Coordinates of C-alpha atoms (C1' of nucleotides) in Angstrom, one line a residue:
Chain A
M22 CA 0.0 0.0 0.0
I23 CA 1.3 3.4 -1.1
R24 CA 0.9 6.0 1.6
Q25 CA 2.6 9.3 0.9
M26 CA 1.4 12.3 2.8
K27 CA 3.4 15.0 1.0
Q28 CA 2.3 15.4 -2.6
D29 CA 5.9 16.6 -3.5
H30 CA 7.4 13.2 -2.6
L31 CA 5.2 11.3 -5.0
D32 CA 6.7 9.4 -7.8
L33 CA 5.7 10.8 -11.2
R34 CA 3.9 7.5 -11.9
Q35 CA 1.9 7.8 -8.7
R36 CA 0.9 11.3 -9.4
K37 CA -0.2 10.3 -12.9
T38 CA -2.2 7.4 -11.5
R39 CA -3.9 9.4 -8.9
H40 CA -4.7 12.2 -11.3
S41 CA -6.2 9.7 -13.8
L42 CA -8.4 8.2 -11.1
V43 CA -9.6 11.6 -9.8
E44 CA -10.4 12.7 -13.4
A45 CA -12.2 9.5 -14.1
L46 CA -14.3 9.8 -10.9
A47 CA -15.2 13.4 -11.6
K48 CA -16.3 12.5 -15.1
L49 CA -18.4 9.6 -14.0
M50 CA -19.9 11.3 -11.0
V51 CA -21.6 14.0 -13.1
E52 CA -23.0 11.3 -15.4
R53 CA -24.5 9.0 -12.8
P54 CA -24.8 8.7 -9.0
F55 CA -21.6 7.9 -7.1
Q56 CA -23.3 5.0 -5.4
E57 CA -23.8 3.2 -8.7
L58 CA -20.2 3.5 -9.7
S59 CA -17.9 0.5 -9.1
V60 CA -14.2 0.6 -8.5
S61 CA -14.0 -1.3 -11.8
D62 CA -15.9 1.4 -13.6
V63 CA -13.5 4.1 -12.4
C64 CA -10.5 2.0 -13.3
R65 CA -11.8 1.3 -16.7
Q66 CA -12.4 5.0 -17.3
A67 CA -9.0 5.9 -15.9
M68 CA -7.2 3.0 -17.7
V69 CA -5.6 2.0 -14.5
H70 CA -5.4 -1.6 -13.2
R71 CA -7.7 -2.4 -10.3
T72 CA -4.9 -3.6 -8.1
T73 CA -3.1 -0.3 -8.7
F74 CA -6.3 1.4 -7.5
Y75 CA -6.1 -0.6 -4.2
A76 CA -2.4 0.3 -3.9
H77 CA -3.5 3.9 -3.5
F78 CA -6.9 3.9 -1.9
T79 CA -8.8 1.4 0.3
D80 CA -12.1 1.9 -1.5
K81 CA -14.0 4.4 -3.7
Q82 CA -15.0 6.4 -0.7
E83 CA -11.4 7.2 0.0
L84 CA -10.8 8.3 -3.6
L85 CA -13.8 10.6 -3.3
R86 CA -12.4 11.9 0.0
Y87 CA -9.0 12.5 -1.7
M88 CA -10.8 14.4 -4.6
M89 CA -12.7 16.5 -2.1
Q90 CA -9.6 17.4 -0.2
Q91 CA -8.1 18.8 -3.4
M92 CA -11.2 20.8 -4.0
E93 CA -11.0 22.0 -0.4
N94 CA -7.5 23.2 -0.7
E95 CA -8.4 25.1 -3.8
C96 CA -11.5 26.5 -2.1
I97 CA -9.6 27.7 1.0
S98 CA -6.9 29.4 -1.0
S99 CA -9.3 31.1 -3.3
C100 CA -11.8 32.2 -0.7
I101 CA -9.7 33.6 2.1
P102 CA -9.3 37.4 1.5
E103 CA -5.8 38.7 1.5
D104 CA -6.2 41.7 3.7
S105 CA -8.0 40.8 6.9
G106 CA -10.3 43.6 8.0
S107 CA -12.9 43.2 10.7
P108 CA -14.2 39.7 11.3
R109 CA -17.5 40.8 9.8
Q110 CA -15.8 42.0 6.6
F111 CA -13.6 38.9 6.5
F112 CA -16.7 36.7 6.8
L113 CA -18.7 38.5 4.2
T114 CA -15.9 38.6 1.6
A115 CA -15.0 34.9 2.2
S116 CA -18.7 34.0 1.8
R117 CA -19.0 35.9 -1.5
N118 CA -15.8 34.1 -2.7
A119 CA -17.1 30.7 -1.6
L120 CA -20.4 31.3 -3.4
H121 CA -18.5 32.1 -6.6
F122 CA -16.2 29.1 -6.2
F123 CA -19.0 26.6 -5.8
R124 CA -21.2 28.3 -8.5
D125 CA -18.4 27.6 -11.0
R126 CA -18.2 23.9 -10.0
K127 CA -21.9 23.4 -9.4
A128 CA -22.4 20.1 -11.3
L129 CA -19.5 18.3 -9.6
Y130 CA -20.3 19.7 -6.2
R131 CA -23.9 18.8 -6.4
A132 CA -22.9 15.3 -7.2
C133 CA -20.7 15.3 -4.2
L134 CA -23.5 16.5 -1.9
D135 CA -25.6 13.6 -3.1
S136 CA -22.9 11.0 -2.7
G137 CA -22.3 10.5 1.0
A138 CA -19.3 12.8 0.8
D139 CA -20.6 15.2 3.4
T140 CA -18.2 13.9 6.0
E141 CA -15.5 15.3 3.9
A142 CA -17.5 18.5 3.1
R143 CA -17.6 19.0 6.8
L144 CA -13.8 19.1 7.0
L145 CA -14.0 22.2 4.8
E146 CA -16.5 23.6 7.3
D147 CA -14.1 22.8 10.1
A148 CA -11.3 24.6 8.3
A149 CA -13.4 27.7 7.6
A150 CA -14.6 27.8 11.2
R151 CA -11.0 27.7 12.4
Q152 CA -10.2 30.7 10.1
L153 CA -13.0 32.8 11.5
Y154 CA -12.2 31.7 15.0
L155 CA -8.6 33.0 14.6
R156 CA -10.0 36.4 13.5
L157 CA -12.5 36.5 16.4
C158 CA -9.7 35.9 18.9
Q159 CA -7.7 38.9 17.9
P160 CA -7.8 41.4 20.9
D161 CA -9.1 44.2 18.6
F162 CA -12.3 42.3 18.1
R163 CA -12.9 40.5 21.3
Q164 CA -15.2 43.1 22.7
A165 CA -17.4 42.9 19.5
L166 CA -18.5 39.4 20.7
H167 CA -20.3 40.9 23.7
G168 CA -19.1 38.0 25.8
S169 CA -19.9 35.3 23.4
D170 CA -17.6 32.4 23.0
P171 CA -15.4 32.9 19.9
E172 CA -15.4 29.2 19.1
I173 CA -19.1 28.9 19.3
A174 CA -19.7 32.1 17.4
A175 CA -17.4 30.9 14.6
R176 CA -19.2 27.6 14.3
F177 CA -22.5 29.3 14.3
Y178 CA -21.9 31.7 11.5
V179 CA -19.8 29.4 9.3
G180 CA -22.4 26.7 9.8
A181 CA -25.1 29.1 8.7
M182 CA -23.2 30.1 5.6
F183 CA -22.4 26.6 4.6
S184 CA -26.0 25.6 5.0
L185 CA -27.1 28.5 2.8
I186 CA -24.5 27.5 0.1
R187 CA -25.7 23.8 0.2
W188 CA -29.3 25.0 -0.1
W189 CA -28.4 27.4 -2.9
L190 CA -26.5 24.7 -4.8
S191 CA -29.1 22.0 -4.5
S192 CA -32.0 24.3 -5.5
D193 CA -33.0 24.0 -9.2
T194 CA -34.3 27.6 -9.2
P195 CA -31.8 29.3 -6.9
V196 CA -32.4 32.7 -5.3
P197 CA -30.3 35.3 -7.2
E198 CA -26.9 35.5 -5.8
E199 CA -27.1 39.2 -4.9
R200 CA -30.2 38.6 -2.9
L201 CA -28.5 35.9 -0.9
L202 CA -25.6 38.2 -0.1
E203 CA -27.8 41.1 0.8
N204 CA -29.6 39.0 3.3
L205 CA -26.4 37.7 4.7
E206 CA -25.2 41.2 5.5
R207 CA -28.3 41.7 7.6
F208 CA -27.8 38.6 9.6
I209 CA -24.2 39.5 10.6
P210 CA -24.0 41.9 13.5
S211 CA -22.0 45.0 12.4
V212 CA -18.8 45.5 14.3
Chain B
M20 CA -39.5 -5.9 -4.4
I21 CA -41.6 -4.8 -1.5
R22 CA -42.4 -1.1 -1.6
Q23 CA -45.0 0.0 0.9
M24 CA -45.1 3.7 1.7
K25 CA -47.6 3.5 4.6
Q26 CA -46.3 1.7 7.6
D27 CA -49.9 0.8 8.6
H28 CA -50.4 -1.3 5.5
L29 CA -47.4 -3.4 6.1
D30 CA -47.8 -7.1 6.7
L31 CA -46.9 -8.2 10.2
R32 CA -44.1 -10.2 8.7
Q33 CA -42.7 -7.2 6.9
R34 CA -42.8 -5.0 10.0
K35 CA -41.1 -7.7 12.0
T36 CA -38.4 -8.0 9.3
R37 CA -37.8 -4.3 9.0
H38 CA -37.7 -3.9 12.8
S39 CA -35.1 -6.7 13.1
L40 CA -33.0 -5.2 10.5
V41 CA -33.1 -1.7 12.0
E42 CA -32.3 -3.1 15.4
A43 CA -29.4 -5.1 14.1
L44 CA -28.0 -2.1 12.2
A45 CA -28.3 0.2 15.3
K46 CA -26.5 -2.4 17.4
L47 CA -23.7 -3.1 15.0
M48 CA -23.2 0.6 14.1
V49 CA -22.2 1.6 17.7
E50 CA -19.7 -1.4 17.7
R51 CA -17.9 -0.7 14.6
P52 CA -18.0 1.7 11.6
F53 CA -20.9 1.5 9.2
Q54 CA -18.5 1.2 6.3
E55 CA -17.1 -2.0 7.6
L56 CA -20.5 -3.7 8.0
S57 CA -21.7 -6.0 5.3
V58 CA -25.2 -6.7 4.4
S59 CA -24.5 -10.2 5.4
D60 CA -23.4 -9.0 8.9
V61 CA -26.6 -7.2 9.4
C62 CA -28.7 -10.1 8.2
R63 CA -26.8 -12.5 10.5
Q64 CA -27.4 -10.3 13.4
A65 CA -31.1 -9.8 12.5
M66 CA -31.6 -13.5 11.7
V67 CA -33.1 -12.5 8.4
H68 CA -32.2 -14.1 5.1
R69 CA -30.1 -12.0 2.7
T70 CA -32.6 -12.2 -0.1
T71 CA -35.3 -10.9 2.3
F72 CA -33.1 -7.9 3.0
Y73 CA -32.9 -7.2 -0.7
A74 CA -36.7 -7.5 -1.0
H75 CA -37.0 -4.5 1.4
F76 CA -33.9 -2.4 0.7
T77 CA -31.6 -1.9 -2.3
D78 CA -28.5 -1.8 -0.2
K79 CA -27.3 -1.0 3.3
Q80 CA -27.3 2.7 2.6
E81 CA -31.1 2.5 2.2
L82 CA -31.5 0.7 5.4
L83 CA -29.5 3.4 7.1
R84 CA -31.7 6.0 5.5
Y85 CA -34.8 4.2 6.6
M86 CA -33.5 4.1 10.2
M87 CA -32.7 7.8 10.1
Q88 CA -36.1 8.7 8.8
Q89 CA -37.6 7.0 11.8
M90 CA -35.2 9.0 14.1
E91 CA -36.2 12.1 12.3
N92 CA -39.9 11.6 12.8
E93 CA -39.2 11.1 16.5
C94 CA -37.0 14.2 16.6
I95 CA -39.5 16.5 14.9
S96 CA -42.4 15.4 17.1
S97 CA -40.4 15.7 20.3
C98 CA -38.7 19.1 19.4
I99 CA -41.5 21.3 18.0
P100 CA -42.9 23.3 21.0
E101 CA -46.7 23.0 21.5
D102 CA -47.4 26.7 21.9
S103 CA -45.9 28.8 19.2
G104 CA -44.8 32.1 20.6
S105 CA -42.5 34.5 18.7
P106 CA -40.2 32.9 16.1
R107 CA -37.3 33.7 18.4
Q108 CA -38.9 31.8 21.3
F109 CA -39.9 29.0 18.9
F110 CA -36.4 28.7 17.6
L111 CA -34.7 28.7 21.0
T112 CA -37.1 26.2 22.6
A113 CA -36.8 23.9 19.6
S114 CA -33.0 24.2 19.7
R115 CA -33.0 23.3 23.4
N116 CA -35.3 20.3 22.8
A117 CA -33.1 19.1 19.8
L118 CA -30.0 19.4 22.0
H119 CA -31.6 17.1 24.5
F120 CA -32.9 14.7 21.9
F121 CA -29.5 14.1 20.4
R122 CA -27.7 14.1 23.7
D123 CA -29.8 11.1 24.7
R124 CA -28.9 9.3 21.5
K125 CA -25.4 10.4 21.3
A126 CA -23.6 7.1 20.5
L127 CA -25.9 6.1 17.6
Y128 CA -26.1 9.6 16.2
R129 CA -22.3 10.0 16.2
A130 CA -22.1 6.8 14.4
C131 CA -24.6 8.1 11.8
L132 CA -22.6 11.3 11.4
D133 CA -19.5 9.2 10.6
S134 CA -21.3 7.0 8.2
G135 CA -22.2 8.9 5.1
A136 CA -25.7 9.4 6.4
D137 CA -25.5 13.1 6.2
T138 CA -27.7 13.3 3.1
E139 CA -30.4 11.9 5.3
A140 CA -29.5 14.2 8.2
R141 CA -30.0 17.1 5.8
L142 CA -33.6 16.0 5.3
L143 CA -34.1 16.7 9.0
E144 CA -32.6 20.2 8.5
D145 CA -34.9 20.8 5.6
A146 CA -37.9 19.9 7.8
A147 CA -36.8 22.1 10.6
A148 CA -36.1 25.0 8.2
R149 CA -39.6 24.7 6.9
Q150 CA -41.1 24.8 10.4
L151 CA -39.2 28.0 11.2
Y152 CA -40.1 29.5 7.8
L153 CA -43.8 29.0 8.5
R154 CA -43.4 31.0 11.7
L155 CA -41.5 33.7 10.1
C156 CA -44.2 34.1 7.4
Q157 CA -46.9 34.9 10.0
P158 CA -47.9 38.5 9.5
D159 CA -47.3 39.4 13.1
F160 CA -43.6 38.7 12.7
R161 CA -42.9 39.9 9.2
Q162 CA -41.6 43.3 10.3
A163 CA -39.2 41.6 12.6
L164 CA -37.2 40.4 9.6
H165 CA -36.4 44.0 8.6
G166 CA -36.8 43.1 5.0
S167 CA -34.9 39.9 5.0
D168 CA -36.2 37.0 3.0
P169 CA -38.0 34.5 5.4
E170 CA -36.8 31.5 3.5
I171 CA -33.2 32.6 3.6
A172 CA -33.5 33.6 7.2
A173 CA -34.9 30.2 8.2
R174 CA -32.1 28.4 6.4
F175 CA -29.5 30.6 8.0
Y176 CA -30.5 30.1 11.6
V177 CA -31.5 26.4 11.3
G178 CA -28.3 25.7 9.5
A179 CA -26.3 27.4 12.2
M180 CA -28.1 25.5 14.9
F181 CA -27.5 22.1 13.2
S182 CA -23.9 22.9 12.7
L183 CA -23.5 23.7 16.4
I184 CA -25.3 20.4 17.3
R185 CA -23.0 18.4 15.0
W186 CA -20.0 20.1 16.4
W187 CA -21.2 19.6 20.0
L188 CA -22.0 15.9 19.3
S189 CA -18.7 15.1 17.6
S190 CA -16.6 16.8 20.3
D191 CA -15.1 14.4 22.9
T192 CA -15.0 17.2 25.5
P193 CA -18.1 19.2 24.6
V194 CA -18.8 22.7 25.8
P195 CA -21.4 22.6 28.7
E196 CA -24.9 22.5 27.3
E197 CA -25.9 25.7 29.1
R198 CA -23.0 27.7 27.7
L199 CA -24.1 26.7 24.2
L200 CA -27.6 27.8 24.8
E201 CA -26.6 31.1 26.4
N202 CA -24.5 31.8 23.4
L203 CA -27.3 30.9 21.1
E204 CA -29.6 33.5 22.7
R205 CA -27.1 36.2 22.0
F206 CA -26.9 35.3 18.3
I207 CA -30.6 35.4 17.7
P208 CA -31.9 39.0 17.2
S209 CA -34.6 39.7 19.8
V210 CA -38.1 40.3 18.3
Chain C
dC19 C1' -61.1 -22.4 10.2
dA20 C1' -59.9 -23.0 5.6
dA21 C1' -58.3 -20.9 1.2
dG22 C1' -55.8 -17.8 -1.2
dA23 C1' -52.2 -14.5 -1.1
dT24 C1' -47.8 -13.1 -0.2
dA25 C1' -43.6 -12.7 2.4
dA26 C1' -39.5 -15.3 3.9
dA27 C1' -36.2 -18.7 3.1
dA28 C1' -33.3 -21.6 0.1
dG29 C1' -30.2 -22.3 -3.5
dA30 C1' -27.8 -20.8 -7.5
dC31 C1' -25.4 -17.5 -10.4
dA32 C1' -22.6 -13.6 -12.5
dT33 C1' -20.3 -9.8 -11.0
dC34 C1' -17.7 -6.9 -7.8
dT35 C1' -14.4 -6.4 -3.9
dG36 C1' -10.3 -6.5 -1.5
dT37 C1' -5.9 -9.0 -1.1
dA38 C1' -1.6 -11.7 -2.2
dG39 C1' 2.5 -13.3 -5.0
dA40 C1' 5.1 -13.2 -9.1
dT41 C1' 6.5 -10.5 -13.1
dT42 C1' 7.1 -6.6 -16.0
dT43 C1' 7.9 -1.8 -16.7
dA44 C1' 9.4 2.7 -15.9
dA45 C1' 11.1 6.3 -13.0
dA46 C1' 15.2 7.9 -10.1
dC47 C1' 19.9 8.1 -9.1
dT48 C1' 25.0 8.0 -9.5
Chain D
dA10 C1' 23.9 5.0 -19.9
dG11 C1' 23.4 1.5 -16.8
dT12 C1' 21.9 0.1 -12.3
dT13 C1' 18.8 0.3 -8.6
dT14 C1' 14.4 0.8 -6.8
dA15 C1' 9.7 0.8 -6.7
dA16 C1' 5.4 1.3 -9.0
dA17 C1' 2.2 -0.9 -12.2
dT18 C1' 0.5 -5.0 -14.1
dC19 C1' -1.0 -9.7 -14.2
dT20 C1' -3.1 -13.8 -12.3
dA21 C1' -5.7 -16.0 -9.0
dC22 C1' -8.7 -16.4 -4.9
dA23 C1' -12.1 -16.1 -1.1
dG24 C1' -15.8 -13.5 0.3
dA25 C1' -19.6 -10.0 -0.6
dT26 C1' -23.2 -8.2 -3.7
dG27 C1' -27.3 -8.1 -6.1
dT28 C1' -30.7 -10.8 -8.8
dC29 C1' -33.0 -14.9 -10.2
dT30 C1' -36.3 -19.1 -9.5
dT31 C1' -38.5 -22.3 -6.6
dT32 C1' -40.2 -23.9 -2.2
dT33 C1' -41.9 -23.2 2.5
dA34 C1' -44.1 -20.7 6.1
dT35 C1' -47.1 -17.2 7.7
dC36 C1' -50.6 -13.6 7.5
dT37 C1' -55.2 -11.9 6.1
dT38 C1' -59.8 -12.4 4.6
dG39 C1' -64.2 -14.5 3.9

DNA sequence: CAAGATAAAAGACATCTGTAGATTTAAACT
DNA sequence: AGTTTAAATCTACAGATGTCTTTTATCTTG
């Protein structure tokens, strides 16, 4: 079993194999439900031998997890604003960026949501909550919390935002993006 | 394939079979991860023939879904307060009830969270959001929204609450319950 | 209670899953 | 470039999956 944590240390062959498998999965997932896909299907599509698949991943769930972790890294790096203003501004900007990020990957992400990959989606929520938590802990903003627990507050608002995004993505006739963001501004106490 | 929508119309044998399977799954799930359980395992535990299993459910995911739907019905009926006061009071009371509901089923529900059953858990969130939405639409409370969209507001606050519950349940050293509820009161605008 | 209906069990089958050992192929290193 | 190293492939296997058909047991209704 191949278990490399650092992408850099991966053999060229390994990177090629993993890339093929991820591509194959992404392609098949938008065609039909994840649940109906077999490891054999993915390997056929990726032109990778099945034993090679098992050398990299224990099962198809783990491949899905791997794919989502890549999406998450992308998401985090493209959503976190460069200049950190107030926690409120940070949150609103990050939310807007996240909305755009997922809007551009709607087909694949909807498939992920319907595929029992939420456990992995929640890792992204964890990461986002941690980011907001760090902002809320800065001494400049502590008093803005009015005695609330920064960890709980971070969970609360990030959870709310992710819930909105999921709802927005899964709706066939989604609310206009601007309306969603306007509403969001009203819900966040101004600091 | 047996496909009865109304529980009442189920043959006694069918109800017995489904009950055994749900019981077996609940027992096995707290012992080891859902993913490691085979349909054969569940059937052995339930003393039900494997072909009978497939007469009721297409796979183990669907059995899990069925089990969670039962939990959800229980949850809804035990969390919705009888007297509907303001949306704020409704939300806070329902949240407190939900917290207690899940606290009492912690082991099983944690197993569910780690088992790719989130798609089903989200159905519960949908139902809760719909309940809050109905309250927010009542003419008495429309002005309390300050122009916000009731559907979006319902999603926002329910999503936030569920996120907190998930976090609270998955934490090994959870924040005291009262602290969570005190924080919650601060986040909800008073009406 | 008996008759008819239907679900559960039983056995069989093709396919998929996850693993192991031996072999081939290709990347990495000096 | 040639050698070393390790990944990918190949073959084979036991167990699980999902779907049949047939037989047996049980429920429901008249």
